[in-house]
mmCIF file of C-alpha atoms and ligand atoms in Angstrom:
data_model
loop_
_atom_site.group_PDB
_atom_site.id
_atom_site.type_symbol
_atom_site.label_atom_id
_atom_site.label_comp_id
_atom_site.label_asym_id
_atom_site.label_seq_id
_atom_site.Cartn_x
_atom_site.Cartn_y
_atom_site.Cartn_z
ATOM 1 C CA MET A 300 -19.722 -15.880 -8.243
ATOM 2 C CA LYS A 301 -19.109 -14.594 -4.712
ATOM 3 C CA THR A 302 -17.927 -11.074 -3.938
ATOM 4 C CA TYR A 303 -16.374 -9.589 -0.802
ATOM 5 C CA ARG A 304 -15.454 -5.997 0.096
ATOM 6 C CA LYS A 305 -13.657 -4.593 3.116
ATOM 7 C CA GLU A 306 -11.892 -1.372 4.071
ATOM 8 C CA LEU A 307 -8.782 -1.638 6.246
ATOM 9 C CA TRP A 308 -7.776 1.440 8.259
ATOM 10 C CA PHE A 309 -4.232 2.566 9.036
ATOM 11 C CA ASN A 310 -2.775 5.415 11.067
ATOM 12 C CA ALA A 311 1.006 5.457 10.617
ATOM 13 C CA PRO A 312 2.661 7.438 13.441
ATOM 14 C CA ALA A 313 5.332 8.828 11.067
ATOM 15 C CA ARG A 314 5.123 10.650 7.735
ATOM 16 C CA ARG A 315 6.459 7.572 5.917
ATOM 17 C CA ALA A 316 6.068 3.867 6.687
ATOM 18 C CA PHE A 317 5.952 0.451 5.068
ATOM 19 C CA ILE A 318 3.500 -1.962 6.726
ATOM 20 C CA ASN A 319 3.195 -5.664 5.858
ATOM 21 C CA ILE A 320 -0.561 -6.172 5.431
ATOM 22 C CA THR A 321 -0.378 -9.794 4.204
ATOM 23 C CA PRO A 322 -1.927 -11.222 7.449
ATOM 24 C CA GLU A 323 -4.901 -8.807 7.128
ATOM 25 C CA ILE A 324 -5.435 -9.811 3.490
ATOM 26 C CA GLU A 325 -5.264 -13.505 4.466
ATOM 27 C CA ASN A 326 -7.927 -12.832 7.132
ATOM 28 C CA CYS A 327 -10.140 -11.161 4.506
ATOM 29 C CA LEU A 328 -9.679 -14.181 2.249
ATOM 30 C CA LYS A 329 -10.719 -16.562 5.063
ATOM 31 C CA GLU A 330 -13.747 -14.376 5.866
ATOM 32 C CA SER A 331 -14.782 -14.341 2.186
ATOM 33 C CA GLY A 332 -14.822 -18.136 1.916
ATOM 34 C CA ILE A 333 -13.569 -17.788 -1.666
ATOM 35 C CA LYS A 334 -11.256 -20.610 -2.811
ATOM 36 C CA GLU A 335 -10.579 -19.707 -6.461
ATOM 37 C CA GLY A 336 -10.517 -16.138 -7.772
ATOM 38 C CA LEU A 337 -8.733 -12.796 -7.521
ATOM 39 C CA VAL A 338 -8.091 -10.294 -4.780
ATOM 40 C CA LEU A 339 -7.572 -6.601 -5.519
ATOM 41 C CA VAL A 340 -5.922 -4.480 -2.815
ATOM 42 C CA ASN A 341 -5.679 -0.728 -3.416
ATOM 43 C CA ALA A 342 -4.812 2.380 -1.456
ATOM 44 C CA MET A 343 -7.844 4.691 -1.291
ATOM 45 C CA HIS A 344 -5.631 7.775 -0.948
ATOM 46 C CA ILE A 345 -3.394 9.464 -3.519
ATOM 47 C CA THR A 346 -0.457 9.795 -1.119
ATOM 48 C CA ALA A 347 -0.202 6.078 -0.225
ATOM 49 C CA SER A 348 0.606 2.864 -2.113
ATOM 50 C CA VAL A 349 -0.031 -0.841 -2.063
ATOM 51 C CA PHE A 350 2.764 -2.939 -3.533
ATOM 52 C CA ILE A 351 4.311 -6.402 -3.419
ATOM 53 C CA ASN A 352 7.916 -7.042 -2.489
ATOM 54 C CA ASP A 353 10.200 -8.698 0.062
ATOM 55 C CA ASP A 354 9.668 -8.280 3.827
ATOM 56 C CA GLU A 355 13.283 -7.299 4.461
ATOM 57 C CA SER A 356 14.163 -4.235 6.541
ATOM 58 C CA GLY A 357 17.304 -3.382 4.530
ATOM 59 C CA LEU A 358 15.232 -3.248 1.360
ATOM 60 C CA HIS A 359 12.628 -1.020 3.026
ATOM 61 C CA HIS A 360 15.384 1.371 4.077
ATOM 62 C CA ASP A 361 16.689 1.307 0.479
ATOM 63 C CA PHE A 362 13.216 2.115 -0.877
ATOM 64 C CA ASP A 363 12.930 5.049 1.513
ATOM 65 C CA VAL A 364 16.361 6.468 0.584
ATOM 66 C CA TRP A 365 15.681 5.968 -3.145
ATOM 67 C CA LEU A 366 12.269 7.659 -2.958
ATOM 68 C CA GLU A 367 13.730 10.589 -1.000
ATOM 69 C CA LYS A 368 16.346 11.024 -3.763
ATOM 70 C CA LEU A 369 13.660 10.985 -6.461
ATOM 71 C CA ALA A 370 11.214 13.251 -4.626
ATOM 72 C CA PRO A 371 12.732 14.828 -1.497
ATOM 73 C CA HIS A 372 10.213 16.086 1.059
ATOM 74 C CA GLU A 373 12.303 19.236 1.735
ATOM 75 C CA PRO A 374 12.358 21.962 0.706
ATOM 76 C CA VAL A 375 8.577 21.878 0.395
ATOM 77 C CA SER A 376 8.707 25.158 -1.574
ATOM 78 C CA GLN A 377 10.245 23.332 -4.576
ATOM 79 C CA TYR A 378 6.829 21.903 -5.557
ATOM 80 C CA ARG A 379 3.990 23.835 -7.192
ATOM 81 C CA HIS A 380 1.465 21.515 -5.504
ATOM 82 C CA ASN A 381 2.557 22.778 -2.089
ATOM 83 C CA VAL A 382 0.307 25.807 -1.894
ATOM 84 C CA GLY A 383 -1.385 25.434 1.484
ATOM 85 C CA GLU A 384 -0.073 21.880 1.861
ATOM 86 C CA ASP A 385 3.263 20.081 2.025
ATOM 87 C CA ASN A 386 2.670 16.647 0.518
ATOM 88 C CA ALA A 387 3.680 16.986 -3.156
ATOM 89 C CA ASP A 388 6.532 14.512 -2.572
ATOM 90 C CA ALA A 389 4.002 11.989 -1.201
ATOM 91 C CA HIS A 390 1.938 12.174 -4.410
ATOM 92 C CA LEU A 391 5.095 11.526 -6.480
ATOM 93 C CA LYS A 392 6.254 8.660 -4.236
ATOM 94 C CA ARG A 393 2.816 7.025 -4.434
ATOM 95 C CA GLN A 394 2.876 7.251 -8.215
ATOM 96 C CA ILE A 395 6.126 5.325 -8.534
ATOM 97 C CA MET A 396 5.256 2.705 -5.871
ATOM 98 C CA GLY A 397 1.818 2.089 -7.380
ATOM 99 C CA ARG A 398 -1.832 2.218 -6.386
ATOM 100 C CA GLU A 399 -2.808 -1.459 -6.179
ATOM 101 C CA VAL A 400 -1.964 -5.129 -6.469
ATOM 102 C CA VAL A 401 -3.947 -8.082 -7.791
ATOM 103 C CA VAL A 402 -3.155 -11.555 -6.447
ATOM 104 C CA ALA A 403 -4.505 -14.891 -7.675
ATOM 105 C CA ILE A 404 -6.344 -17.067 -5.165
ATOM 106 C CA THR A 405 -5.754 -20.792 -5.553
ATOM 107 C CA ASP A 406 -7.115 -23.425 -3.193
ATOM 108 C CA GLY A 407 -8.108 -20.733 -0.661
ATOM 109 C CA LYS A 408 -4.615 -19.216 -0.480
ATOM 110 C CA LEU A 409 -2.813 -16.178 -1.907
ATOM 111 C CA ASP A 410 -0.886 -17.663 -4.842
ATOM 112 C CA PHE A 411 2.422 -15.818 -4.270
ATOM 113 C CA GLY A 412 5.818 -16.240 -5.876
ATOM 114 C CA PRO A 413 8.795 -16.799 -3.577
ATOM 115 C CA TRP A 414 9.126 -14.087 -0.858
ATOM 116 C CA GLU A 415 6.180 -12.040 -2.116
ATOM 117 C CA GLN A 416 4.357 -10.057 0.575
ATOM 118 C CA ILE A 417 1.799 -7.248 0.333
ATOM 119 C CA PHE A 418 2.700 -3.839 1.779
ATOM 120 C CA TYR A 419 0.926 -0.605 2.545
ATOM 121 C CA GLY A 420 3.283 2.259 1.700
ATOM 122 C CA GLU A 421 2.522 5.480 3.576
ATOM 123 C CA PHE A 422 4.047 8.742 2.343
ATOM 124 C CA ASP A 423 1.930 11.306 4.211
ATOM 125 C CA GLY A 424 0.946 9.645 7.461
ATOM 126 C CA ARG A 425 -0.102 10.705 10.945
ATOM 127 C CA ARG A 426 -3.770 10.464 9.975
ATOM 128 C CA ARG A 427 -6.328 7.720 9.371
ATOM 129 C CA LYS A 428 -6.248 6.307 5.840
ATOM 130 C CA ARG A 429 -7.896 3.358 4.108
ATOM 131 C CA VAL A 430 -7.081 0.379 1.899
ATOM 132 C CA LEU A 431 -9.802 -1.355 -0.111
ATOM 133 C CA VAL A 432 -9.877 -5.155 -0.383
ATOM 134 C CA LYS A 433 -12.138 -6.619 -3.082
ATOM 135 C CA ILE A 434 -12.289 -10.363 -3.653
ATOM 136 C CA ILE A 435 -14.205 -12.106 -6.438
ATOM 137 C CA GLY A 436 -14.437 -15.793 -7.213
ATOM 138 C CA GLU A 437 -16.028 -19.025 -6.127
HETATM 139 ZN ZN1 ZN B 966 -1.603 17.007 -1.902
#
Protein backbone atom coordinates (compact mmCIF):
# COMPACT_ATOMS: atom_id res chain seq x y z
CA MET A 1 0.00 0.00 0.00
CA LYS A 2 1.23 3.50 -0.84
CA THR A 3 0.71 6.51 1.40
CA TYR A 4 0.93 10.24 0.69
CA ARG A 5 0.70 13.26 3.00
CA LYS A 6 0.66 16.97 2.22
CA GLU A 7 -0.30 20.18 3.99
CA LEU A 8 -1.96 22.91 1.92
CA TRP A 9 -1.75 26.49 3.23
CA PHE A 10 -4.42 29.17 2.91
CA ASN A 11 -4.60 32.82 3.91
CA ALA A 12 -8.11 34.12 3.24
CA PRO A 13 -8.11 37.94 3.07
CA ALA A 14 -11.55 38.15 4.76
CA ARG A 15 -12.92 36.68 7.99
CA ARG A 16 -15.09 34.24 6.01
CA ALA A 17 -14.50 32.57 2.64
CA PHE A 18 -15.32 29.46 0.64
CA ILE A 19 -12.46 28.27 -1.59
CA ASN A 20 -12.75 25.47 -4.16
CA ILE A 21 -9.70 23.29 -3.45
CA THR A 22 -10.59 20.48 -5.89
CA PRO A 23 -7.70 21.35 -8.32
CA GLU A 24 -5.18 21.21 -5.43
CA ILE A 25 -6.52 17.82 -4.31
CA GLU A 26 -6.33 16.54 -7.91
CA ASN A 27 -2.68 17.69 -8.03
CA CYS A 28 -1.97 15.80 -4.79
CA LEU A 29 -3.58 12.71 -6.29
CA LYS A 30 -1.39 12.96 -9.42
CA GLU A 31 1.72 13.47 -7.26
CA SER A 32 0.83 10.41 -5.14
CA GLY A 33 0.60 8.10 -8.15
CA ILE A 34 -2.23 6.25 -6.38
CA LYS A 35 -4.91 4.85 -8.72
CA GLU A 36 -7.25 3.02 -6.31
CA GLY A 37 -7.81 4.09 -2.70
CA LEU A 38 -9.12 6.88 -0.49
CA VAL A 39 -8.26 10.50 0.07
CA LEU A 40 -8.93 12.24 3.38
CA VAL A 41 -8.98 16.06 3.39
CA ASN A 42 -9.35 17.81 6.74
CA ALA A 43 -9.04 21.31 8.14
CA MET A 44 -6.23 21.42 10.72
CA HIS A 45 -7.88 24.32 12.57
CA ILE A 46 -11.02 24.36 14.71
CA THR A 47 -12.40 27.51 13.07
CA ALA A 48 -12.32 26.19 9.47
CA SER A 49 -14.07 23.40 7.54
CA VAL A 50 -13.62 21.11 4.59
CA PHE A 51 -16.85 20.07 2.90
CA ILE A 52 -18.27 18.89 -0.41
CA ASN A 53 -20.99 20.72 -2.29
CA ASP A 54 -21.79 22.60 -5.50
CA ASP A 55 -19.48 25.30 -6.90
CA GLU A 56 -22.29 27.83 -7.29
CA SER A 57 -21.93 31.39 -6.00
CA GLY A 58 -25.62 31.75 -5.05
CA LEU A 59 -25.35 28.68 -2.85
CA HIS A 60 -22.19 30.01 -1.19
CA HIS A 61 -23.99 33.26 -0.41
CA ASP A 62 -26.89 31.20 1.02
CA PHE A 63 -24.49 29.20 3.22
CA ASP A 64 -22.97 32.42 4.53
CA VAL A 65 -26.36 34.00 5.34
CA TRP A 66 -27.61 30.76 6.95
CA LEU A 67 -24.48 30.39 9.10
CA GLU A 68 -24.69 34.04 10.19
CA LYS A 69 -28.30 33.41 11.30
CA LEU A 70 -27.28 30.32 13.27
CA ALA A 71 -24.17 31.85 14.83
CA PRO A 72 -23.91 35.61 14.21
CA HIS A 73 -20.42 37.07 14.60
CA GLU A 74 -21.80 40.19 16.36
CA PRO A 75 -22.25 40.99 19.13
CA VAL A 76 -19.11 39.12 20.14
CA SER A 77 -20.06 39.59 23.82
CA GLN A 78 -22.93 37.07 23.42
CA TYR A 79 -20.48 34.13 23.56
CA ARG A 80 -18.73 32.83 26.68
CA HIS A 81 -15.79 31.69 24.53
CA ASN A 82 -15.03 35.29 23.60
CA VAL A 83 -12.87 36.16 26.57
CA GLY A 84 -9.76 37.66 24.99
CA GLU A 85 -10.85 36.51 21.53
CA ASP A 86 -13.74 37.04 19.13
CA ASN A 87 -14.08 33.81 17.18
CA ALA A 88 -16.74 31.79 19.05
CA ASP A 89 -19.04 32.04 16.00
CA ALA A 90 -16.25 30.55 13.84
CA HIS A 91 -16.01 27.48 16.10
CA LEU A 92 -19.80 26.98 15.82
CA LYS A 93 -19.82 27.48 12.04
CA ARG A 94 -16.97 24.98 11.62
CA GLN A 95 -18.86 22.42 13.68
CA ILE A 96 -21.92 22.50 11.44
CA MET A 97 -19.96 22.59 8.15
CA GLY A 98 -17.72 19.71 9.23
CA ARG A 99 -14.05 18.95 9.74
CA GLU A 100 -13.23 16.64 6.82
CA VAL A 101 -14.24 14.75 3.70
CA VAL A 102 -13.26 11.33 2.40
CA VAL A 103 -13.42 10.70 -1.36
CA ALA A 104 -12.96 7.40 -3.18
CA ILE A 105 -10.21 7.21 -5.80
CA THR A 106 -11.05 5.11 -8.84
CA ASP A 107 -8.81 4.76 -11.88
CA GLY A 108 -6.61 7.65 -10.66
CA LYS A 109 -9.52 10.10 -10.35
CA LEU A 110 -11.67 11.53 -7.55
CA ASP A 111 -14.84 9.42 -7.79
CA PHE A 112 -17.38 12.25 -7.35
CA GLY A 113 -21.14 12.30 -7.73
CA PRO A 114 -22.64 14.90 -10.07
CA TRP A 115 -21.50 18.49 -9.26
CA GLU A 116 -19.47 17.48 -6.21
CA GLN A 117 -16.50 19.74 -5.46
CA ILE A 118 -14.28 20.04 -2.38
CA PHE A 119 -14.24 23.35 -0.48
CA TYR A 120 -12.20 24.94 2.25
CA GLY A 121 -14.56 26.93 4.48
CA GLU A 122 -12.87 29.73 6.41
CA PHE A 123 -14.68 31.31 9.36
CA ASP A 124 -11.83 33.17 11.07
CA GLY A 125 -9.45 34.16 8.31
CA ARG A 126 -6.80 36.80 7.71
CA ARG A 127 -4.08 34.42 8.89
CA ARG A 128 -2.24 31.38 7.54
CA LYS A 129 -4.08 28.10 8.11
CA ARG A 130 -3.60 24.53 6.92
CA VAL A 131 -5.49 21.64 5.35
CA LEU A 132 -4.16 18.08 5.58
CA VAL A 133 -4.37 15.75 2.58
CA LYS A 134 -3.76 12.05 3.26
CA ILE A 135 -4.05 9.49 0.47
CA ILE A 136 -3.80 5.72 0.89
CA GLY A 137 -4.10 3.02 -1.73
CA GLU A 138 -2.31 1.33 -4.57
ZN1 LIG B 1 -11.52 30.46 19.73
